[in-house]
Amino acid sequence: MMKVPPGNEQFKEMMRKHNIFDVEYKMYHEIVPDFNQLYRNVNVDVKFSAKCYDLKTPSEFGVILLEDLRPFGYRNADRLEGLDLVHTKAVLERLAQWHAASATRVEIKGAYSQLLQGGWHSKSRQEAMRNFTMIVRKPFLDSVKTLQGNEVYIESLTKAVDNITDELFRIVSCDENEFKVLNHGDFWCNNVMFKYDSEGKIEDTLLIDYQMLNYGPPARDLHYFLMSSTSYELKVNCFDYFIEFYHENLVKNLKLLNYPKKCPTLKELHISLIKNSIRGVLAAVGVMAAALLESHDDASLDGFFSQTEDAERFRHIMFTNPRYRKHLQMLLPWMYNRGAFEV
C-alpha cells in the first residue's frame, strides 16, 4: 500500500514547513521498532504496526510504502456503528502499551526530536487550524441550533468554537511535571486494524498512520478516540469506565517496562482530561463528523479546507447527517455539564 502526498495546495504548503511523511518514515523505521524492543526486553511480544519499505521517488515530499495487512486478515471495524465494548477495550489496551513505551523510551534515550514533537507548535499548523474552524463554524453551529435543548449551551459552545485554536495552543505547553507520552495524534477507528480468529474474536490490534504525532498528556489521544470512534450507546455512558480501564493498563505496562518515575494516578488523569477538554470539542466538530458520514464522492481534505461550492455542499451534508446529529444531541449537553466549553 502506497501513501502519496495530498493534492490540496494548502496542505502542500504546510508540508513544505513540516513534512508529515518525514515524521511517518522516522516512526516506522526508528521509533516503533524501539517500542517493540522495549517489550521484547521484558519477554513480551508486541507488534504495533505494519512493515514500512524504502522507495525512491521524485515526489517533492516522498511517499510511504507499507505492507498490505489485508491478506493477513486485518481490517477496520465499522466506523458508522462505532466500536462496541470489546473493540474499544482492545484499542485502549494497545494505546496504553504505546503510551507506556513512549514514556519509557524518553527515560532511556532522551527527548524526541522536534520533527516528532514540534508539529503542534508550528505556525503552519496553527494557520491550518484557524482556517479549518473558520470554514466549519457556520455549518456546524447552524446544525447545533436545530438540536433540542441547544439554548442551554449554544452561547458557550459558540464561544468555545470561536476560541478553539487559541485554547488548543494555550494548553499545548503542558506542566513540566505532568505525565507525558508520544500521542498518536490522529487516533480514530480508521487508523486501527483488527485481526480475528476463526470464532470471530479479536486476535490482534495494529495501529497505522503516524503523521500527526504530538508529545504531551495522554488525554489528547483519549479525547480524540473516545469522542470519534465509540458507539452511541457507549460514548457517554462508559466514558469514565474506559478511562479507568486505560489507566489500569497504562500503569501495568509502565511497571512492566520498569518506568523509573511515578506513575500517574487516576485522579491526575481525570484532571488532565478536564484541562484538555477542548480537544474533545475539536474531535466532535471534526473527526466525529467524518467518522459518522457514509462514504461520499466529495469526501476529501478539500471537503474540509476548500471554499468551493462542492466543498460547502459536502460540509452541509456532513453536519446535517442524522447519525452525527444523534451523537451531538447526546454529547453536547454532557460536554457542557463537564465544563468543556469554558475558555
CSV table of C-alpha atoms in Angstrom, one decimal:
chain,number,residue,atom,x,y,z
A,1,MET,CA,0.0,0.0,0.0
A,2,MET,CA,1.4,3.4,-1.0
A,3,LYS,CA,0.6,6.7,0.6
A,4,VAL,CA,1.2,9.7,-1.6
A,5,PRO,CA,1.0,13.5,-0.7
A,6,PRO,CA,-2.4,15.2,-0.8
A,7,GLY,CA,-3.1,17.4,-3.8
A,8,ASN,CA,-4.6,20.2,-1.6
A,9,GLU,CA,-2.4,23.3,-2.1
A,10,GLN,CA,-2.8,24.4,1.5
A,11,PHE,CA,-1.6,21.0,2.7
A,12,LYS,CA,1.3,21.1,0.3
A,13,GLU,CA,2.3,24.5,1.8
A,14,MET,CA,2.0,23.1,5.3
A,15,MET,CA,4.1,20.1,4.3
A,16,ARG,CA,6.9,22.3,3.0
A,17,LYS,CA,7.2,23.6,6.5
A,18,HIS,CA,6.6,20.3,8.4
A,19,ASN,CA,6.7,17.2,6.2
A,20,ILE,CA,4.5,14.7,7.8
A,21,PHE,CA,5.9,11.9,5.6
A,22,ASP,CA,9.3,12.5,7.2
A,23,VAL,CA,7.6,12.1,10.5
A,24,GLU,CA,6.0,8.8,9.5
A,25,TYR,CA,9.1,7.4,8.0
A,26,LYS,CA,11.1,8.1,11.2
A,27,MET,CA,8.3,6.5,13.2
A,28,TYR,CA,8.2,3.3,11.1
A,29,HIS,CA,12.0,2.9,10.8
A,30,GLU,CA,13.2,4.0,14.2
A,31,ILE,CA,10.6,4.8,17.0
A,32,VAL,CA,8.1,1.9,16.6
A,33,PRO,CA,11.0,-0.7,16.4
A,34,ASP,CA,12.3,0.9,19.7
A,35,PHE,CA,8.8,0.4,21.3
A,36,ASN,CA,8.7,-3.2,20.1
A,37,GLN,CA,12.2,-3.8,21.5
A,38,LEU,CA,11.2,-2.4,24.9
A,39,TYR,CA,8.6,-5.1,25.3
A,40,ARG,CA,10.9,-7.8,23.9
A,41,ASN,CA,13.4,-6.8,26.7
A,42,VAL,CA,10.9,-8.0,29.3
A,43,ASN,CA,9.9,-11.1,27.3
A,44,VAL,CA,6.6,-9.7,25.9
A,45,ASP,CA,6.0,-9.9,22.1
A,46,VAL,CA,4.3,-6.7,21.0
A,47,LYS,CA,3.9,-5.6,17.4
A,48,PHE,CA,2.4,-2.1,16.9
A,49,SER,CA,2.3,-1.7,13.2
A,50,ALA,CA,2.8,-2.9,9.6
A,51,LYS,CA,6.2,-3.0,7.9
A,52,CYS,CA,7.4,0.0,6.0
A,53,TYR,CA,9.7,-0.2,3.0
A,54,ASP,CA,12.1,2.2,1.3
A,55,LEU,CA,11.1,3.6,-2.1
A,56,LYS,CA,13.0,6.3,-4.0
A,57,THR,CA,10.6,8.7,-5.7
A,58,PRO,CA,10.7,12.1,-7.5
A,59,SER,CA,7.9,13.3,-5.3
A,60,GLU,CA,8.6,16.6,-3.5
A,61,PHE,CA,7.6,15.1,-0.2
A,62,GLY,CA,8.4,11.4,-0.7
A,63,VAL,CA,5.9,8.5,-0.3
A,64,ILE,CA,5.2,5.9,2.4
A,65,LEU,CA,5.2,2.3,1.1
A,66,LEU,CA,3.6,0.0,3.7
A,67,GLU,CA,2.9,-3.7,4.0
A,68,ASP,CA,-0.7,-4.5,3.0
A,69,LEU,CA,-2.3,-6.0,6.1
A,70,ARG,CA,-5.5,-7.2,4.5
A,71,PRO,CA,-4.1,-10.5,3.1
A,72,PHE,CA,-3.1,-11.3,6.7
A,73,GLY,CA,-6.7,-10.9,7.8
A,74,TYR,CA,-6.6,-7.4,9.2
A,75,ARG,CA,-9.4,-5.0,8.6
A,76,ASN,CA,-11.1,-1.9,10.0
A,77,ALA,CA,-14.2,-2.0,12.2
A,78,ASP,CA,-17.5,-0.4,11.1
A,79,ARG,CA,-16.9,3.4,11.8
A,80,LEU,CA,-20.6,4.2,11.2
A,81,GLU,CA,-21.8,2.0,14.0
A,82,GLY,CA,-18.8,2.8,16.2
A,83,LEU,CA,-16.8,0.4,18.3
A,84,ASP,CA,-18.5,-1.9,20.8
A,85,LEU,CA,-17.2,-2.6,24.3
A,86,VAL,CA,-14.9,-5.4,23.2
A,87,HIS,CA,-13.3,-3.5,20.4
A,88,THR,CA,-12.9,-0.3,22.4
A,89,LYS,CA,-11.2,-2.1,25.3
A,90,ALA,CA,-8.8,-3.8,22.8
A,91,VAL,CA,-7.9,-0.5,21.3
A,92,LEU,CA,-7.4,1.1,24.8
A,93,GLU,CA,-5.1,-1.8,25.8
A,94,ARG,CA,-3.0,-1.2,22.7
A,95,LEU,CA,-3.0,2.5,23.3
A,96,ALA,CA,-1.8,2.0,26.9
A,97,GLN,CA,1.0,-0.1,25.7
A,98,TRP,CA,2.0,2.5,23.1
A,99,HIS,CA,1.9,5.3,25.6
A,100,ALA,CA,3.8,3.4,28.2
A,101,ALA,CA,6.6,2.5,25.7
A,102,SER,CA,6.7,6.1,24.5
A,103,ALA,CA,7.2,7.5,28.1
A,104,THR,CA,9.8,4.8,29.0
A,105,ARG,CA,11.8,5.5,25.8
A,106,VAL,CA,12.3,9.1,26.9
A,107,GLU,CA,13.8,8.0,30.1
A,108,ILE,CA,16.3,5.7,28.2
A,109,LYS,CA,17.1,7.7,25.1
A,110,GLY,CA,16.1,11.2,25.9
A,111,ALA,CA,13.6,13.6,24.4
A,112,TYR,CA,12.0,13.0,21.0
A,113,SER,CA,13.3,15.2,18.1
A,114,GLN,CA,11.5,18.4,17.2
A,115,LEU,CA,10.4,16.6,14.0
A,116,LEU,CA,8.3,14.3,16.1
A,117,GLN,CA,7.0,16.6,18.8
A,118,GLY,CA,7.1,20.0,17.2
A,119,GLY,CA,4.3,19.7,14.8
A,120,TRP,CA,1.6,21.1,17.1
A,121,HIS,CA,3.8,24.1,17.9
A,122,SER,CA,4.3,25.1,14.3
A,123,LYS,CA,2.9,28.3,12.8
A,124,SER,CA,1.7,26.4,9.8
A,125,ARG,CA,-0.4,24.0,12.0
A,126,GLN,CA,-1.9,27.0,13.8
A,127,GLU,CA,-2.8,28.6,10.5
A,128,ALA,CA,-4.4,25.4,9.2
A,129,MET,CA,-6.4,25.0,12.4
A,130,ARG,CA,-7.7,28.6,12.2
A,131,ASN,CA,-8.7,28.1,8.6
A,132,PHE,CA,-10.5,24.8,9.5
A,133,THR,CA,-12.5,26.3,12.3
A,134,MET,CA,-13.4,29.4,10.2
A,135,ILE,CA,-14.7,27.2,7.4
A,136,VAL,CA,-16.7,24.7,9.5
A,137,ARG,CA,-18.0,27.2,12.1
A,138,LYS,CA,-21.2,28.2,10.3
A,139,PRO,CA,-22.4,24.7,9.1
A,140,PHE,CA,-21.6,23.2,12.5
A,141,LEU,CA,-23.3,25.8,14.6
A,142,ASP,CA,-26.3,26.0,12.2
A,143,SER,CA,-26.8,22.3,12.7
A,144,VAL,CA,-26.4,22.6,16.5
A,145,LYS,CA,-29.0,25.4,16.7
A,146,THR,CA,-31.7,23.0,15.5
A,147,LEU,CA,-31.0,20.4,18.2
A,148,GLN,CA,-33.5,20.1,21.0
A,149,GLY,CA,-32.3,21.9,24.2
A,150,ASN,CA,-29.4,23.7,22.5
A,151,GLU,CA,-30.4,27.0,24.1
A,152,VAL,CA,-28.8,25.8,27.3
A,153,TYR,CA,-25.3,25.6,25.9
A,154,ILE,CA,-25.2,27.3,22.4
A,155,GLU,CA,-23.8,30.6,23.7
A,156,SER,CA,-20.9,28.9,25.5
A,157,LEU,CA,-20.3,26.4,22.7
A,158,THR,CA,-20.1,29.2,20.1
A,159,LYS,CA,-17.5,31.0,22.3
A,160,ALA,CA,-15.5,27.7,22.5
A,161,VAL,CA,-15.6,27.2,18.8
A,162,ASP,CA,-14.5,30.8,18.1
A,163,ASN,CA,-11.6,30.4,20.5
A,164,ILE,CA,-10.7,26.8,19.8
A,165,THR,CA,-7.3,27.4,18.2
A,166,ASP,CA,-6.1,29.8,20.8
A,167,GLU,CA,-7.3,27.4,23.5
A,168,LEU,CA,-5.5,24.4,21.9
A,169,PHE,CA,-2.2,26.2,21.6
A,170,ARG,CA,-2.6,27.8,25.1
A,171,ILE,CA,-2.6,24.3,26.7
A,172,VAL,CA,-0.1,22.7,24.3
A,173,SER,CA,2.8,23.5,26.6
A,174,CYS,CA,1.9,21.2,29.5
A,175,ASP,CA,3.2,21.3,33.0
A,176,GLU,CA,6.8,20.1,33.2
A,177,ASN,CA,5.9,17.6,35.9
A,178,GLU,CA,2.8,16.3,34.1
A,179,PHE,CA,3.0,12.7,32.7
A,180,LYS,CA,3.7,12.9,29.0
A,181,VAL,CA,3.6,10.4,26.1
A,182,LEU,CA,4.1,10.5,22.4
A,183,ASN,CA,0.4,10.8,21.3
A,184,HIS,CA,-0.6,9.2,18.0
A,185,GLY,CA,-2.5,12.4,17.2
A,186,ASP,CA,-5.0,11.0,14.7
A,187,PHE,CA,-6.3,8.2,16.9
A,188,TRP,CA,-9.6,7.1,15.5
A,189,CYS,CA,-11.1,3.8,14.4
A,190,ASN,CA,-9.9,4.1,10.7
A,191,ASN,CA,-6.3,4.1,12.0
A,192,VAL,CA,-6.7,0.9,13.9
A,193,MET,CA,-6.8,-2.6,12.2
A,194,PHE,CA,-8.2,-5.7,13.8
A,195,LYS,CA,-7.4,-9.4,13.1
A,196,TYR,CA,-9.9,-12.0,14.2
A,197,ASP,CA,-9.7,-15.8,14.9
A,198,SER,CA,-11.9,-18.5,13.5
A,199,GLU,CA,-14.6,-17.7,16.1
A,200,GLY,CA,-14.6,-14.0,15.3
A,201,LYS,CA,-12.8,-12.9,18.4
A,202,ILE,CA,-10.1,-10.2,18.3
A,203,GLU,CA,-6.7,-11.8,17.9
A,204,ASP,CA,-4.6,-8.7,17.3
A,205,THR,CA,-4.8,-5.0,17.0
A,206,LEU,CA,-2.4,-2.8,15.0
A,207,LEU,CA,-2.0,1.0,14.7
A,208,ILE,CA,-1.4,2.8,11.4
A,209,ASP,CA,-0.8,6.4,10.2
A,210,TYR,CA,1.8,8.1,12.2
A,211,GLN,CA,1.7,11.6,10.8
A,212,MET,CA,0.1,13.8,13.4
A,213,LEU,CA,2.2,12.9,16.5
A,214,ASN,CA,2.5,15.3,19.4
A,215,TYR,CA,4.2,15.0,22.8
A,216,GLY,CA,2.1,15.7,25.8
A,217,PRO,CA,-0.6,14.3,28.1
A,218,PRO,CA,-2.4,11.1,27.0
A,219,ALA,CA,-5.7,13.0,27.4
A,220,ARG,CA,-5.2,14.2,23.9
A,221,ASP,CA,-5.4,10.7,22.3
A,222,LEU,CA,-8.1,9.7,24.7
A,223,HIS,CA,-10.5,12.6,23.9
A,224,TYR,CA,-9.9,12.1,20.2
A,225,PHE,CA,-10.6,8.4,20.2
A,226,LEU,CA,-13.4,8.1,22.7
A,227,MET,CA,-15.3,11.0,21.1
A,228,SER,CA,-14.8,9.9,17.5
A,229,SER,CA,-14.9,6.1,17.5
A,230,THR,CA,-17.1,4.6,20.2
A,231,SER,CA,-20.7,3.5,19.6
A,232,TYR,CA,-23.6,5.8,20.5
A,233,GLU,CA,-24.5,3.5,23.5
A,234,LEU,CA,-21.0,3.7,25.0
A,235,LYS,CA,-19.7,7.2,24.1
A,236,VAL,CA,-21.0,9.0,27.2
A,237,ASN,CA,-22.3,6.1,29.4
A,238,CYS,CA,-18.9,4.3,29.5
A,239,PHE,CA,-16.5,7.3,29.3
A,240,ASP,CA,-15.3,7.1,32.9
A,241,TYR,CA,-15.2,3.3,32.8
A,242,PHE,CA,-13.0,3.5,29.7
A,243,ILE,CA,-10.7,6.0,31.4
A,244,GLU,CA,-10.2,3.7,34.4
A,245,PHE,CA,-9.6,0.7,32.1
A,246,TYR,CA,-7.0,2.6,30.1
A,247,HIS,CA,-5.3,3.8,33.3
A,248,GLU,CA,-5.2,0.3,34.8
A,249,ASN,CA,-3.4,-0.9,31.6
A,250,LEU,CA,-1.1,2.1,31.4
A,251,VAL,CA,0.2,1.6,34.9
A,252,LYS,CA,0.5,-2.1,34.4
A,253,ASN,CA,2.7,-1.5,31.3
A,254,LEU,CA,4.7,1.3,32.9
A,255,LYS,CA,5.6,-1.1,35.7
A,256,LEU,CA,6.4,-3.9,33.2
A,257,LEU,CA,8.8,-1.7,31.3
A,258,ASN,CA,10.4,-0.5,34.6
A,259,TYR,CA,9.4,3.1,34.1
A,260,PRO,CA,11.6,4.9,36.7
A,261,LYS,CA,9.3,7.8,37.6
A,262,LYS,CA,6.0,8.0,39.5
A,263,CYS,CA,3.0,6.5,37.6
A,264,PRO,CA,0.1,8.9,37.0
A,265,THR,CA,-2.8,8.4,39.3
A,266,LEU,CA,-6.4,8.0,38.0
A,267,LYS,CA,-7.3,11.4,39.6
A,268,GLU,CA,-4.4,13.1,37.8
A,269,LEU,CA,-5.6,11.6,34.5
A,270,HIS,CA,-9.1,12.9,35.0
A,271,ILE,CA,-7.8,16.3,35.9
A,272,SER,CA,-5.8,16.3,32.7
A,273,LEU,CA,-8.8,15.2,30.7
A,274,ILE,CA,-10.8,18.2,32.1
A,275,LYS,CA,-7.9,20.6,31.4
A,276,ASN,CA,-7.7,19.3,27.8
A,277,SER,CA,-11.4,19.0,27.2
A,278,ILE,CA,-11.3,21.4,24.3
A,279,ARG,CA,-9.7,18.5,22.3
A,280,GLY,CA,-13.0,16.6,22.8
A,281,VAL,CA,-14.8,19.6,21.4
A,282,LEU,CA,-12.5,19.6,18.4
A,283,ALA,CA,-13.0,15.9,17.9
A,284,ALA,CA,-16.8,16.4,17.9
A,285,VAL,CA,-16.6,19.2,15.3
A,286,GLY,CA,-14.1,17.4,13.1
A,287,VAL,CA,-13.2,13.7,13.1
A,288,MET,CA,-16.5,12.5,14.6
A,289,ALA,CA,-18.4,14.2,11.8
A,290,ALA,CA,-16.2,12.4,9.3
A,291,ALA,CA,-16.4,9.1,11.1
A,292,LEU,CA,-20.2,9.0,11.1
A,293,LEU,CA,-20.7,10.0,7.5
A,294,GLU,CA,-21.3,7.3,4.9
A,295,SER,CA,-18.8,7.2,2.0
A,296,HIS,CA,-19.3,10.2,-0.2
A,297,ASP,CA,-17.8,11.2,-3.6
A,298,ASP,CA,-16.8,14.6,-2.2
A,299,ALA,CA,-15.1,13.3,0.9
A,300,SER,CA,-11.6,14.5,0.9
A,301,LEU,CA,-9.3,17.1,2.6
A,302,ASP,CA,-10.7,19.6,0.1
A,303,GLY,CA,-14.1,19.0,1.6
A,304,PHE,CA,-12.8,20.2,4.9
A,305,PHE,CA,-10.5,23.0,3.8
A,306,SER,CA,-11.6,24.5,0.5
A,307,GLN,CA,-14.3,27.0,-0.1
A,308,THR,CA,-15.7,25.8,-3.4
A,309,GLU,CA,-19.4,25.1,-3.9
A,310,ASP,CA,-18.8,21.4,-3.9
A,311,ALA,CA,-16.9,21.6,-0.6
A,312,GLU,CA,-19.7,23.7,1.0
A,313,ARG,CA,-22.3,21.2,-0.1
A,314,PHE,CA,-20.2,18.4,1.4
A,315,ARG,CA,-19.9,20.1,4.7
A,316,HIS,CA,-23.6,20.8,4.8
A,317,ILE,CA,-24.2,17.0,4.2
A,318,MET,CA,-21.7,16.1,6.9
A,319,PHE,CA,-23.0,18.4,9.6
A,320,THR,CA,-26.7,17.7,8.9
A,321,ASN,CA,-26.2,13.9,8.8
A,322,PRO,CA,-28.8,12.4,11.1
A,323,ARG,CA,-26.4,9.9,12.6
A,324,TYR,CA,-24.0,12.6,13.5
A,325,ARG,CA,-26.7,14.8,14.9
A,326,LYS,CA,-27.9,11.9,17.1
A,327,HIS,CA,-24.5,11.7,18.7
A,328,LEU,CA,-24.3,15.5,19.1
A,329,GLN,CA,-27.7,15.6,20.8
A,330,MET,CA,-26.4,13.3,23.5
A,331,LEU,CA,-22.8,14.5,23.6
A,332,LEU,CA,-23.0,18.3,23.7
A,333,PRO,CA,-25.1,18.6,27.0
A,334,TRP,CA,-22.7,16.1,28.6
A,335,MET,CA,-19.7,18.2,27.5
A,336,TYR,CA,-21.4,21.4,28.7
A,337,ASN,CA,-22.0,19.9,32.1
A,338,ARG,CA,-18.3,18.9,32.4
A,339,GLY,CA,-17.2,22.5,31.6
A,340,ALA,CA,-15.7,21.6,28.2
A,341,PHE,CA,-17.0,24.9,26.6
A,342,GLU,CA,-15.3,27.2,29.2
A,343,VAL,CA,-12.5,29.0,27.5
